[in-house]
PDB file of C-alpha atoms in Angstrom:
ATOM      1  CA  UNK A   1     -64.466  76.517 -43.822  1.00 62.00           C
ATOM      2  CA  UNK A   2     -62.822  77.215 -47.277  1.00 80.00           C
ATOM      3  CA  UNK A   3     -58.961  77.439 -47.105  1.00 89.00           C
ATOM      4  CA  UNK A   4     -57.553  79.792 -50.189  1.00 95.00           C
ATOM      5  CA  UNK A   5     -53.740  79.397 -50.980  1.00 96.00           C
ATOM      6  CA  UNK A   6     -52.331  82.059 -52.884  1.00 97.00           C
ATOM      7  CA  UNK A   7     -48.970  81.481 -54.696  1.00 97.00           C
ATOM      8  CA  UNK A   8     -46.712  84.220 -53.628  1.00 95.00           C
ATOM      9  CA  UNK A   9     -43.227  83.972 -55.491  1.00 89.00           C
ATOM     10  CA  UNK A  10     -42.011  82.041 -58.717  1.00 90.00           C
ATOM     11  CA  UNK A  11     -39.827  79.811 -56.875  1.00 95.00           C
ATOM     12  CA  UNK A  12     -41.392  79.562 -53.372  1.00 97.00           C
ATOM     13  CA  UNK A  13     -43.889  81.225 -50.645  1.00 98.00           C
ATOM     14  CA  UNK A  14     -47.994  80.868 -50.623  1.00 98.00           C
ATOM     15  CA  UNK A  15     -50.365  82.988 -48.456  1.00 98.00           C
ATOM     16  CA  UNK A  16     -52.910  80.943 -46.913  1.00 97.00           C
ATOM     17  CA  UNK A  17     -56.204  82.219 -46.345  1.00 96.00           C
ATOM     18  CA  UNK A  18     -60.217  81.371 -44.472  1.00 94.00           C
ATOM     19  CA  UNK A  19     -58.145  79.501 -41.253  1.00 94.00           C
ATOM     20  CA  UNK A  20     -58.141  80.367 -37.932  1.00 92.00           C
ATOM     21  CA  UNK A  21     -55.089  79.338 -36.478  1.00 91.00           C
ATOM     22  CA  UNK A  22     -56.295  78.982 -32.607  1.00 81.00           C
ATOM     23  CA  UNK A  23     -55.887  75.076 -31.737  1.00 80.00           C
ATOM     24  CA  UNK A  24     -55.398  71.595 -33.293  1.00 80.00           C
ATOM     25  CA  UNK A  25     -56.542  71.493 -36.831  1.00 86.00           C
ATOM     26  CA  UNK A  26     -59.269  69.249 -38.037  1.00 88.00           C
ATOM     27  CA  UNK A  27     -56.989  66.345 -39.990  1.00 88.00           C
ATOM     28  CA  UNK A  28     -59.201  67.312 -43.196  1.00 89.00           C
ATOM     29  CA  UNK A  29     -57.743  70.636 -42.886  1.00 91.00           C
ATOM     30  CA  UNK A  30     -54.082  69.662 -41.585  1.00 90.00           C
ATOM     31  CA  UNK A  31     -54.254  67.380 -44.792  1.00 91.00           C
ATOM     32  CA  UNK A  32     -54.790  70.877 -46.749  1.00 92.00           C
ATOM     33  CA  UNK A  33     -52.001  72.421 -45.025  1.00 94.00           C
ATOM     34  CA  UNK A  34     -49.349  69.388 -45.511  1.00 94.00           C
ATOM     35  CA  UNK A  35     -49.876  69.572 -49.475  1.00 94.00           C
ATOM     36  CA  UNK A  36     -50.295  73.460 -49.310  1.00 96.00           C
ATOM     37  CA  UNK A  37     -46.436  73.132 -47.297  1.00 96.00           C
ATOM     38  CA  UNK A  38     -44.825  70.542 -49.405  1.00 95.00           C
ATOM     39  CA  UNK A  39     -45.733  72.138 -52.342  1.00 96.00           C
ATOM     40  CA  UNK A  40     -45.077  76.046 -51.546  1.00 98.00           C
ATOM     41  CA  UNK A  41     -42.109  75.157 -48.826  1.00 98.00           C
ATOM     42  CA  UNK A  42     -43.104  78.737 -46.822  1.00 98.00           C
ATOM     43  CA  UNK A  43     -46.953  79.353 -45.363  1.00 98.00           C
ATOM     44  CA  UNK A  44     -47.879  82.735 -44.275  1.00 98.00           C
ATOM     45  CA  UNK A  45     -50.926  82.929 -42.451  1.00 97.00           C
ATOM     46  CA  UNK A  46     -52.114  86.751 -41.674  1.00 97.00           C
ATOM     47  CA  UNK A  47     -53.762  88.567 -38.685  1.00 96.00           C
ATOM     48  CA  UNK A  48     -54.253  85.326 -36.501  1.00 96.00           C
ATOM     49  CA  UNK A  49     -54.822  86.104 -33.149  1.00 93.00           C
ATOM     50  CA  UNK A  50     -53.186  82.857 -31.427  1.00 95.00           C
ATOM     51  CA  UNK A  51     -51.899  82.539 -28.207  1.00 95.00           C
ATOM     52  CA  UNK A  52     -49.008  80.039 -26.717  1.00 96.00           C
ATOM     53  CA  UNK A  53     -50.996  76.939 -26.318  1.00 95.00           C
ATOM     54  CA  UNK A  54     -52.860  77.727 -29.968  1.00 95.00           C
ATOM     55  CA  UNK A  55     -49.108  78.133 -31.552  1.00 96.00           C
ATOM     56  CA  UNK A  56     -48.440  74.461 -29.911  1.00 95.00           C
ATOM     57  CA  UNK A  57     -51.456  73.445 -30.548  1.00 94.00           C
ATOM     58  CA  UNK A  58     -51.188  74.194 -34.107  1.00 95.00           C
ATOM     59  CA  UNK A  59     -47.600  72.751 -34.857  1.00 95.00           C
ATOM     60  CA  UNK A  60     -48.653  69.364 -33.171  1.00 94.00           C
ATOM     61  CA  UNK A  61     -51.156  68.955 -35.905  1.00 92.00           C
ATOM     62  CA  UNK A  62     -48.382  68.261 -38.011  1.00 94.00           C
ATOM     63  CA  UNK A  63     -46.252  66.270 -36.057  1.00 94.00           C
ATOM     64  CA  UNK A  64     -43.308  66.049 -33.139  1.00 95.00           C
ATOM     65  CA  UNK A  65     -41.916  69.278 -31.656  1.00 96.00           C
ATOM     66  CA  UNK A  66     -38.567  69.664 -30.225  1.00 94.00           C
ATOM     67  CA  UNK A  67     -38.036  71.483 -27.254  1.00 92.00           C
ATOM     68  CA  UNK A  68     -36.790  75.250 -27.571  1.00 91.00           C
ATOM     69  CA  UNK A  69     -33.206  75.206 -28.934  1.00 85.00           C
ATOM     70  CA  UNK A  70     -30.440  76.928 -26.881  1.00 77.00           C
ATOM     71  CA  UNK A  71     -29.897  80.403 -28.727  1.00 76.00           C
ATOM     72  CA  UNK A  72     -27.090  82.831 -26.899  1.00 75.00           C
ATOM     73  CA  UNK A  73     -29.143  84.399 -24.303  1.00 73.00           C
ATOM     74  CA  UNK A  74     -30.136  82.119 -20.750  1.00 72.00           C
ATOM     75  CA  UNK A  75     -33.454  83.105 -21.058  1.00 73.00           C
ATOM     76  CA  UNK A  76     -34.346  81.724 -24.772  1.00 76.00           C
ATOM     77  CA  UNK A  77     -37.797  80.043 -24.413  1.00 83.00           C
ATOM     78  CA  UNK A  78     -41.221  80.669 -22.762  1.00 89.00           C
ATOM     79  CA  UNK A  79     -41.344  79.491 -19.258  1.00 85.00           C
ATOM     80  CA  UNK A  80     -44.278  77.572 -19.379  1.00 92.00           C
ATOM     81  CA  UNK A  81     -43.742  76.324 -22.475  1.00 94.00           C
ATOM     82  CA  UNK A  82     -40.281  74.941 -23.147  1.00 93.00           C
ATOM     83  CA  UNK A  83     -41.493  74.146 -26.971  1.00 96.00           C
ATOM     84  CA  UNK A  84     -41.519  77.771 -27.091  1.00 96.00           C
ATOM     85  CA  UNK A  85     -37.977  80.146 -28.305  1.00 95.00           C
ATOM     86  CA  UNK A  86     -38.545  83.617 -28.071  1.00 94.00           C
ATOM     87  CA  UNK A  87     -36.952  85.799 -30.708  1.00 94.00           C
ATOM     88  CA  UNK A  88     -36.624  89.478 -29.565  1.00 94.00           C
ATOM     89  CA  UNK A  89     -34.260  91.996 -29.054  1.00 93.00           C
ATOM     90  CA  UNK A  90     -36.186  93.688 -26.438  1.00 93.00           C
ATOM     91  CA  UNK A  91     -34.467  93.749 -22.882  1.00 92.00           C
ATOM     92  CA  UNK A  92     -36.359  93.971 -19.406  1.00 90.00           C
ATOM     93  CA  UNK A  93     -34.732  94.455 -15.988  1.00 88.00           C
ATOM     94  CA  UNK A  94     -31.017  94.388 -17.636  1.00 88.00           C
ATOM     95  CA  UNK A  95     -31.805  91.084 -19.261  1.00 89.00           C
ATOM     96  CA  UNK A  96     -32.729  90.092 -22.721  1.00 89.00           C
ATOM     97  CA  UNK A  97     -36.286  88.471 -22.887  1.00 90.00           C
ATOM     98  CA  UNK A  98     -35.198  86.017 -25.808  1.00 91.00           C
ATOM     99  CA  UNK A  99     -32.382  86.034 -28.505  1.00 88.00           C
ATOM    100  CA  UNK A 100     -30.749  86.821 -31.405  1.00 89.00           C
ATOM    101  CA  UNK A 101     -30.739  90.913 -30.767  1.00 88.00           C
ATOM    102  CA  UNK A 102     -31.543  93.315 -33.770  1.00 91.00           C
ATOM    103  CA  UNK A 103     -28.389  92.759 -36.401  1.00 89.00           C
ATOM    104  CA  UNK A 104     -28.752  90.951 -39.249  1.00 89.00           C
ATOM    105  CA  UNK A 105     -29.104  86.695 -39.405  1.00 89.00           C
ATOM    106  CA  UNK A 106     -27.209  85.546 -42.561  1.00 90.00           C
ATOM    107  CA  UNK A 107     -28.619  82.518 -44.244  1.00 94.00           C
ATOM    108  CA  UNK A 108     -29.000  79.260 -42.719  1.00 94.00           C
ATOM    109  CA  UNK A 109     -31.230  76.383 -41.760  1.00 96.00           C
ATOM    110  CA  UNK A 110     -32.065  75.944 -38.469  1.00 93.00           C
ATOM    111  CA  UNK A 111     -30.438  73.447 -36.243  1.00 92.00           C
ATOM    112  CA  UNK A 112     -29.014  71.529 -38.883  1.00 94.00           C
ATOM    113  CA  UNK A 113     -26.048  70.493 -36.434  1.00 91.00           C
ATOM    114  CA  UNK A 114     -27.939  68.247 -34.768  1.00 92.00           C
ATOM    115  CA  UNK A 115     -28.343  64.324 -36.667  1.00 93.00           C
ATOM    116  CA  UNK A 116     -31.873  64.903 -36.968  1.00 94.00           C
ATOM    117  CA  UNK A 117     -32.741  68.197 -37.686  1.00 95.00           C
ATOM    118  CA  UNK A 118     -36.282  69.624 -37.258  1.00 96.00           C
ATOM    119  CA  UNK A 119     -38.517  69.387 -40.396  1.00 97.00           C
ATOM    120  CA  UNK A 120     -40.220  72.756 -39.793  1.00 97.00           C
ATOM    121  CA  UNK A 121     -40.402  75.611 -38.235  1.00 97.00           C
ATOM    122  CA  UNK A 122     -43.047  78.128 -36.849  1.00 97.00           C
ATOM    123  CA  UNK A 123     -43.287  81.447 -36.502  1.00 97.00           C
ATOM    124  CA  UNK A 124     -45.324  83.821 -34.663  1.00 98.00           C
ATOM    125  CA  UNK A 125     -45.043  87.834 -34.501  1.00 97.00           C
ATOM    126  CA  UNK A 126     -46.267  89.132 -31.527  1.00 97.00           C
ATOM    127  CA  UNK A 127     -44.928  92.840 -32.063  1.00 96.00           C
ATOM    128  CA  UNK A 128     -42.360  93.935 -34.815  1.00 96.00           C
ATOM    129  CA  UNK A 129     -40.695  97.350 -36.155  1.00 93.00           C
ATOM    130  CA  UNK A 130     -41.373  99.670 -38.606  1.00 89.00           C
ATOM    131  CA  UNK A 131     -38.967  98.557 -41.558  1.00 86.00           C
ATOM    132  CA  UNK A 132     -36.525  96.559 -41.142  1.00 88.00           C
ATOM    133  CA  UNK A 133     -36.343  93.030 -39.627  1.00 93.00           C
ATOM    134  CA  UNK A 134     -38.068  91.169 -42.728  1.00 96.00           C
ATOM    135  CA  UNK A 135     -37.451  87.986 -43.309  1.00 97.00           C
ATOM    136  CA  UNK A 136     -35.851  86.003 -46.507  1.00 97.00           C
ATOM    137  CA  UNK A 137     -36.359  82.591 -47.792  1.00 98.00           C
ATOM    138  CA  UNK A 138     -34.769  80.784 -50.743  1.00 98.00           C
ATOM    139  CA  UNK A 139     -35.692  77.523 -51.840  1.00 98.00           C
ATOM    140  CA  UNK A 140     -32.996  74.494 -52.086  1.00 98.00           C
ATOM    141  CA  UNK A 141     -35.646  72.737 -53.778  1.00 97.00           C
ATOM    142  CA  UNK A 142     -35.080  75.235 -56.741  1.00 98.00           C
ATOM    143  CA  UNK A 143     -31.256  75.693 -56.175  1.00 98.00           C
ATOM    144  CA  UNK A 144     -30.847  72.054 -56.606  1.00 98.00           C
ATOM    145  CA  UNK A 145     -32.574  71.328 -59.667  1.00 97.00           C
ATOM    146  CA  UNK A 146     -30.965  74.296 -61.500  1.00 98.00           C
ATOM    147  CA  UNK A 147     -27.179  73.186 -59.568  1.00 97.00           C
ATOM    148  CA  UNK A 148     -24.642  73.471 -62.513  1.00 96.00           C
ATOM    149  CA  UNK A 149     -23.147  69.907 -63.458  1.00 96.00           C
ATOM    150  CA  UNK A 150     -19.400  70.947 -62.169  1.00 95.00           C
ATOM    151  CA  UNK A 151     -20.557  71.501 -58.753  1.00 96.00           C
ATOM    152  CA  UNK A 152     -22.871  68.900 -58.365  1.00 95.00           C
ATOM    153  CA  UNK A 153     -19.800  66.682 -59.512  1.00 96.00           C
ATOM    154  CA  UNK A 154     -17.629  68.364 -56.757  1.00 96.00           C
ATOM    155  CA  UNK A 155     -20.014  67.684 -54.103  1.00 97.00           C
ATOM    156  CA  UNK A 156     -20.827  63.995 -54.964  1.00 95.00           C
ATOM    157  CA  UNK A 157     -20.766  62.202 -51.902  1.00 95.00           C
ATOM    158  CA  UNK A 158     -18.933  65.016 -49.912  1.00 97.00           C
ATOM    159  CA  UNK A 159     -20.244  65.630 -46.511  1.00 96.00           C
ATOM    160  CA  UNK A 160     -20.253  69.062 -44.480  1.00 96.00           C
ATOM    161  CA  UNK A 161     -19.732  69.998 -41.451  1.00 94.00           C
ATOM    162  CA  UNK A 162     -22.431  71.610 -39.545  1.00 93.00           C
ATOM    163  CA  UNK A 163     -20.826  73.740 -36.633  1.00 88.00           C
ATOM    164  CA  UNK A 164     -23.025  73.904 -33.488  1.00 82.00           C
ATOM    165  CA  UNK A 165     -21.314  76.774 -31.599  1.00 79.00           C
ATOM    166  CA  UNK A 166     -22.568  79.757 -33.188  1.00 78.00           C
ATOM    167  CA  UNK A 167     -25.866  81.081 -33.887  1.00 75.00           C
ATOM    168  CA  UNK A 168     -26.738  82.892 -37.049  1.00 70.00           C
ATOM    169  CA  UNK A 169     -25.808  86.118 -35.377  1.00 71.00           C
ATOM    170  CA  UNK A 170     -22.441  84.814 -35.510  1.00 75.00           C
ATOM    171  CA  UNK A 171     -23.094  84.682 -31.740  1.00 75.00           C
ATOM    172  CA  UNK A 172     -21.851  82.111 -29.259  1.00 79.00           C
ATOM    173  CA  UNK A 173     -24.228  79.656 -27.948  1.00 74.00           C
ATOM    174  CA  UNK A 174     -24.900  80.077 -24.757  1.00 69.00           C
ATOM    175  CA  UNK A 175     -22.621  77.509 -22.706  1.00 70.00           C
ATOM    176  CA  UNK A 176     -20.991  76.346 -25.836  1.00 73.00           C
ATOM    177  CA  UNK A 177     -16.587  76.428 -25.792  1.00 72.00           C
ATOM    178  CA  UNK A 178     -15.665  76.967 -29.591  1.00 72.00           C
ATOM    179  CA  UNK A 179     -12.810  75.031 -31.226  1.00 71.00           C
ATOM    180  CA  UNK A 180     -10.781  76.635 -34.008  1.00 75.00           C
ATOM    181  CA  UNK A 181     -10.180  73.049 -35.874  1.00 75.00           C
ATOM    182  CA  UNK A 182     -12.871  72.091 -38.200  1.00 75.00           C
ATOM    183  CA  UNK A 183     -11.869  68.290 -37.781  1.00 75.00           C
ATOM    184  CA  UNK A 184     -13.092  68.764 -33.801  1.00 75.00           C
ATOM    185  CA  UNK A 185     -15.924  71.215 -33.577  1.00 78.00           C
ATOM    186  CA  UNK A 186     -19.165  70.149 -32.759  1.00 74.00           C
ATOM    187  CA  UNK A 187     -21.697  69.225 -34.601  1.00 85.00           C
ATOM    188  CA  UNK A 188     -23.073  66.525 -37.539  1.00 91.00           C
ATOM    189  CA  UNK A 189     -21.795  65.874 -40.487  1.00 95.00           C
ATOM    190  CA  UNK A 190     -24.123  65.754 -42.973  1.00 97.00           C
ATOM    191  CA  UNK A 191     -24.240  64.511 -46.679  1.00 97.00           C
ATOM    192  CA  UNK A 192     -24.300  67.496 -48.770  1.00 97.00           C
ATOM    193  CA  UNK A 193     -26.520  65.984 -50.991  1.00 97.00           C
ATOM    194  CA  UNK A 194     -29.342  65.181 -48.809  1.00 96.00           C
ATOM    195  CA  UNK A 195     -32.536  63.167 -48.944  1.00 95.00           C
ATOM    196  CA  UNK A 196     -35.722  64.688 -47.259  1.00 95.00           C
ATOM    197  CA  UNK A 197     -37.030  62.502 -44.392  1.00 93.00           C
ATOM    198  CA  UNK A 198     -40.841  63.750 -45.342  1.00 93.00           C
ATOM    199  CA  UNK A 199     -41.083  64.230 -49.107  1.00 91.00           C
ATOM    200  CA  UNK A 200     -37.943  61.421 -49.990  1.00 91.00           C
ATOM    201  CA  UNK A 201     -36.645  63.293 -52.612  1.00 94.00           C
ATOM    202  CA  UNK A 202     -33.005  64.607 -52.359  1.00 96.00           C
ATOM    203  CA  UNK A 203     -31.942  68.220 -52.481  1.00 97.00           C
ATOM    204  CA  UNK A 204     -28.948  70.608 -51.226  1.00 97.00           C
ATOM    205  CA  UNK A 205     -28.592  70.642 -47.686  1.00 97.00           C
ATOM    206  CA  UNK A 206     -25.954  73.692 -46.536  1.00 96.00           C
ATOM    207  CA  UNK A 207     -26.835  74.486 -42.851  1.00 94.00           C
ATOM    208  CA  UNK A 208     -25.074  77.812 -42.524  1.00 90.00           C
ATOM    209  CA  UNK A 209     -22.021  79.160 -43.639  1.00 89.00           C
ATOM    210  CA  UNK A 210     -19.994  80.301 -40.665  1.00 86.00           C
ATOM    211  CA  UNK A 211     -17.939  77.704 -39.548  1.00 87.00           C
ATOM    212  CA  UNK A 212     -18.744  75.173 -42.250  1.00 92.00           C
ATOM    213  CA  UNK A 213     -16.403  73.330 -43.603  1.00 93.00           C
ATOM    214  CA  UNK A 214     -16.324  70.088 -46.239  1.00 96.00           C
ATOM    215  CA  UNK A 215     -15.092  67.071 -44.850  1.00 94.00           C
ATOM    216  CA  UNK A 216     -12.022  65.750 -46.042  1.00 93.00           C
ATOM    217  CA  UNK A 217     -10.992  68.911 -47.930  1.00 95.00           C
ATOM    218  CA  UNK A 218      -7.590  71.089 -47.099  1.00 93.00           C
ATOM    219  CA  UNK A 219      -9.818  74.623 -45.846  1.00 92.00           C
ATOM    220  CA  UNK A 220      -9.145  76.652 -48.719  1.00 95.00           C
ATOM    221  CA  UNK A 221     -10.440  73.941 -51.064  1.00 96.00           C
ATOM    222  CA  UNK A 222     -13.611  73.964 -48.930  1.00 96.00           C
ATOM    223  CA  UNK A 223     -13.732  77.941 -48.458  1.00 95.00           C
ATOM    224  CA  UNK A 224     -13.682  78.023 -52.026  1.00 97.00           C
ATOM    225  CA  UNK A 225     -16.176  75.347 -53.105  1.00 97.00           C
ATOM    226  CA  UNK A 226     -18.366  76.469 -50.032  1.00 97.00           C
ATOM    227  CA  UNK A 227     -18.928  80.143 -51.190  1.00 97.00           C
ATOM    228  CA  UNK A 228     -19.643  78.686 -54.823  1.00 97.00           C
ATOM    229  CA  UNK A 229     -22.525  76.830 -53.132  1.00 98.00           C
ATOM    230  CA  UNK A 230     -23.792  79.224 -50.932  1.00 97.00           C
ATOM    231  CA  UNK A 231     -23.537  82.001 -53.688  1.00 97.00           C
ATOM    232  CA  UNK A 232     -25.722  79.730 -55.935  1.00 98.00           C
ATOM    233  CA  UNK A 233     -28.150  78.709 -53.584  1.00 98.00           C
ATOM    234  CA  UNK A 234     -28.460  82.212 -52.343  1.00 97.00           C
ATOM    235  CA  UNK A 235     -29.375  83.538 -55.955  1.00 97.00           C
ATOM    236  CA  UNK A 236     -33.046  86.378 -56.132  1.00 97.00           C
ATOM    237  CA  UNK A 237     -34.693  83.841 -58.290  1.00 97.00           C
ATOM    238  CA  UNK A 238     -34.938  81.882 -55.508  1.00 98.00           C
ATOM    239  CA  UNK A 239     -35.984  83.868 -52.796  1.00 97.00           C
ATOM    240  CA  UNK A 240     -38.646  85.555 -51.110  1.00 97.00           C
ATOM    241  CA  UNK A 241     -38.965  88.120 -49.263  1.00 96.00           C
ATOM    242  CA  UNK A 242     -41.576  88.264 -45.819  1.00 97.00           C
ATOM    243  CA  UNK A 243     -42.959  91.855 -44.132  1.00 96.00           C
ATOM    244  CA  UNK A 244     -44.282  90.923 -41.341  1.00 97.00           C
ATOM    245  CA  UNK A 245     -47.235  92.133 -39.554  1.00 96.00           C
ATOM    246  CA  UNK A 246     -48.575  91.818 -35.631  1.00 96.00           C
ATOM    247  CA  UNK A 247     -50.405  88.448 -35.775  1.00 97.00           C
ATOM    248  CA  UNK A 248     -48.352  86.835 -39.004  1.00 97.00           C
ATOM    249  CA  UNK A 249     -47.431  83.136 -38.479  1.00 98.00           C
ATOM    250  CA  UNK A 250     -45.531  81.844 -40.951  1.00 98.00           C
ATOM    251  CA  UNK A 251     -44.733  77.910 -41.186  1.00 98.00           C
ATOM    252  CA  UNK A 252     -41.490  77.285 -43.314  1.00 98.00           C
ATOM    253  CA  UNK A 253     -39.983  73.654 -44.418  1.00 98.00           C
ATOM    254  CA  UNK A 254     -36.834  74.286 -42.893  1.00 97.00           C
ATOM    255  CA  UNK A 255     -35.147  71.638 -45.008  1.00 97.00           C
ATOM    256  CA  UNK A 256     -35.793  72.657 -48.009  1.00 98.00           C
ATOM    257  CA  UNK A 257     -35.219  76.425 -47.588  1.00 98.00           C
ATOM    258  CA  UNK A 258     -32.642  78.675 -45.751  1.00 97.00           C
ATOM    259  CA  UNK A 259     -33.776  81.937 -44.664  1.00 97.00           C
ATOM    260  CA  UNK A 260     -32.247  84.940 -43.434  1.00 96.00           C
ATOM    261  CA  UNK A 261     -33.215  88.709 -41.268  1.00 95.00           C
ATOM    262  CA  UNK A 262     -32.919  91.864 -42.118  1.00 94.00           C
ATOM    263  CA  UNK A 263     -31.245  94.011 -39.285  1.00 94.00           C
ATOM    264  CA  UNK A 264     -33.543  96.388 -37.849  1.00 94.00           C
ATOM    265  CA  UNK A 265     -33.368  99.643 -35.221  1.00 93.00           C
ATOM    266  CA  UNK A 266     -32.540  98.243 -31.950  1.00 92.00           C
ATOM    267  CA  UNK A 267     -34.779 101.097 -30.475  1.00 92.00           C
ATOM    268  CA  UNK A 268     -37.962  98.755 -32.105  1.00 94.00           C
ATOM    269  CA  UNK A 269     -39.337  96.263 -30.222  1.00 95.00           C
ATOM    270  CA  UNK A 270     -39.750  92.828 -31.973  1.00 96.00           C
ATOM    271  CA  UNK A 271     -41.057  89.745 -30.238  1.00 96.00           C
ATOM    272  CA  UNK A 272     -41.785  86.637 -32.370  1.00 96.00           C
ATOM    273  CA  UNK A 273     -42.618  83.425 -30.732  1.00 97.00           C
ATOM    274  CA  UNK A 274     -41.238  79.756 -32.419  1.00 97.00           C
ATOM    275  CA  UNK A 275     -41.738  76.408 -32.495  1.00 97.00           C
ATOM    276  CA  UNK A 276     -39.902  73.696 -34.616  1.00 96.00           C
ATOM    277  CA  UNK A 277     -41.274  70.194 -35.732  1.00 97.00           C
ATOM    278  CA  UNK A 278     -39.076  67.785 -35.172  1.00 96.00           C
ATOM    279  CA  UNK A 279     -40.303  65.157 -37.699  1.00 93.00           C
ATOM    280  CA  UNK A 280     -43.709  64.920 -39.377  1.00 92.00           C
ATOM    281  CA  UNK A 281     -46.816  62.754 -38.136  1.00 87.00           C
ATOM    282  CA  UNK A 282     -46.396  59.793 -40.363  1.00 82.00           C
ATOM    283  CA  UNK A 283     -50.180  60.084 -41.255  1.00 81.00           C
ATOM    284  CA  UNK A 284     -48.883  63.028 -43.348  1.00 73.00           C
ATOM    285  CA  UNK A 285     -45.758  61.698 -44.263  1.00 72.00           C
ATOM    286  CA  UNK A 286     -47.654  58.704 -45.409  1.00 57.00           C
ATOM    287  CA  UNK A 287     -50.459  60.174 -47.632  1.00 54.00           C
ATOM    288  CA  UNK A 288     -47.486  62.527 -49.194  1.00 50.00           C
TER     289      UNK A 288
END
C-alpha cells in the first residue's frame, strides 16, 4: 500500500490518496496519517466506500471518540451507533433525520464549550447537492503566527467565553434554556490563547462567534475586540474551500481550524455522517 498526500492550499488542506478507508488502520499507516494531519490540519480522502462501523473503526485508530453531541433536532445520531451525528436536512415521516437543516453554518470549532473539547473531527458524505453546501476551513495555526502585535497584546491572558446553547445555525440546542447574561450562560471559559493538547504548541482558540463574549470585559469592549479577531482569523489566505462528493471523508484538526457551510437548496438531499475524537491515542501523541 503506498499512501500519496497531495498539498491542497497554501495555508492548509492535503488530499490523501492509495487508502482504503474500511476498518482500523494498520499503526504503520495510522502513523502516516497522524503526521499527514498535524502537518496539513484538514485530510480529504475521496470515493471511499465506508460504512458505520468502518467510519468508527477508522477514527478509533487515532484515538478516543466522544459520543454524538446534542445538535437541535431529538433525533441527532445513528441509533446503533451513538458515536455517530447525522448531518442532514432531509426530513422523513414529519421528522428531521439529523441536524443542522440547509442554511448556512458560520465559522466555528466544534464543541469548544465543553473543558475538553474534541481534537478532531470526521466526516463522511453519504449523499450531497448539486452546488451549494461546501465546506470552509481556515487555519488558526496560520492566523496566529501572522496575529498583529496590538491584538495579541489585547488578548494576553484574556479568556472567552464559549456559549453552549446555540448551534452554528444560530439554532437552539435541543433541551438547552438560553440566558441573555454573558457572566451566566453556559459553557467553558477558555484561554484565548490556547495550547494544543496533541501537538503542545499554542495557537488562537475562538470557538464561535455568536454568543461569545471576553471575560472580564464591559460587552462592547468585547464585541469590538471579538469581531477584530474573528475578522482576522477568518481572512482567504487562510482558508480552504471543500466540494464534496458521495463517498468524501474528510478528517479535520478541529483545534486548529474553524470551518464553516455554505447554504444549499433545501429541496437537495444531504446526509453526512460524523464522528469526533475526543483526545488522541498517546502512541501518536507521543511519537509527534
Amino acid at each position: 500500500m503506498v499512501v500519496k498526500v497531495e498539498k491542497l492550499a497554501s495555508a492548509l488542506g492535503a488530499e490523501v490518496s492509495g487508502l482504503r478507508l474500511d476498518g482500523a488502520l494498520d499503526p504503520e499507516v495510522s502513523a502516516e496519517i497522524v503526521a499527514a494531519w498535524r502537518q496539513h490540519l484538514v485530510l480529504v480522502f475521496r470515493d471511499q466506500k465506508i460504512d458505520d462501523p468502518g467510519l468508527l473503526a477508522f477514527a478509533k485508530s487515532l484515538g478516543d471518540l466522544d459520543l454524538a453531541p446534542a445538535l437541535d433536532s431529538k433525533k441527532a445520531h445513528v441509533a446503533a451507533f451513538p458515536e455517530i451525528a447525522v448531518v442532514s436536512n432531509v426530513v422523513e415521516n414529519g421528522e428531521p433525520i439529523g441536524g443542522l437543516g440547509s442554511g448556512d453554518l458560520a465559522w466555528h470549532s466544534d464543541m469548544t464549550f465543553q473543558e475538553e473539547p474534541p481534537v478532531g473531527c470526521v466526516l463522511n458524505a453519504r449523499e450531497t447537492p448539486i452546488g451549494g453546501g461546501f465546506t470552509w476551513f481556515t487555519s488558526l495555526r496560520a492566523a496566529t503566527a501572522a496575529l498583529p502585535d496590538a491584538l495579541h497584546a489585547q488578548i494576553a491572558g484574556r479568556k472567552i467565553l464559549h456559549d453552549h446553547s446555540y448551534t452554528s445555525a444560530g439554532t437552539l440546542r435541543h433541551g438547552v434554556v438560553p440566558s441573555a447574561d454573558p457572566e451566566t450562560r453556559p459553557g467553558a471559559r477558555h484561554a484565548l490563547i490556547w495550547t494544543h493538547p496533541s501537538w503542545q504548541e499554542d495557537f488562537l482558540l475562538l470557538g464561535r462567534r455568536f454568543n461569545a463574549h471576553v471575560v472580564g470585559l464591559p460587552v462592547e469592549e468585547s464585541e469590538k475586540l471579538l469581531d477584530a479577531l474573528w475578522a482576522h482569523a477568518t481572512d482567504p489566505a487562510f482558508a480552504m474551500r471543500h466540494e464534496w462528493r458521495p463517498g468524501d471523508v474528510v478528517l479535520w484538526d478541529n483545534l486548529l481550524t474553524m470551518h464553516r457551510r455554505d447554504a444549499f437548496d433545501s429541496g437537495a438531499r444531504r446526509v453526512l455522517h460524523r464522528a469526533q475524537i475526543r483526545r488522541l491515542s498517546q502512541q501518536w501523541r507521543a511519537a509527534a
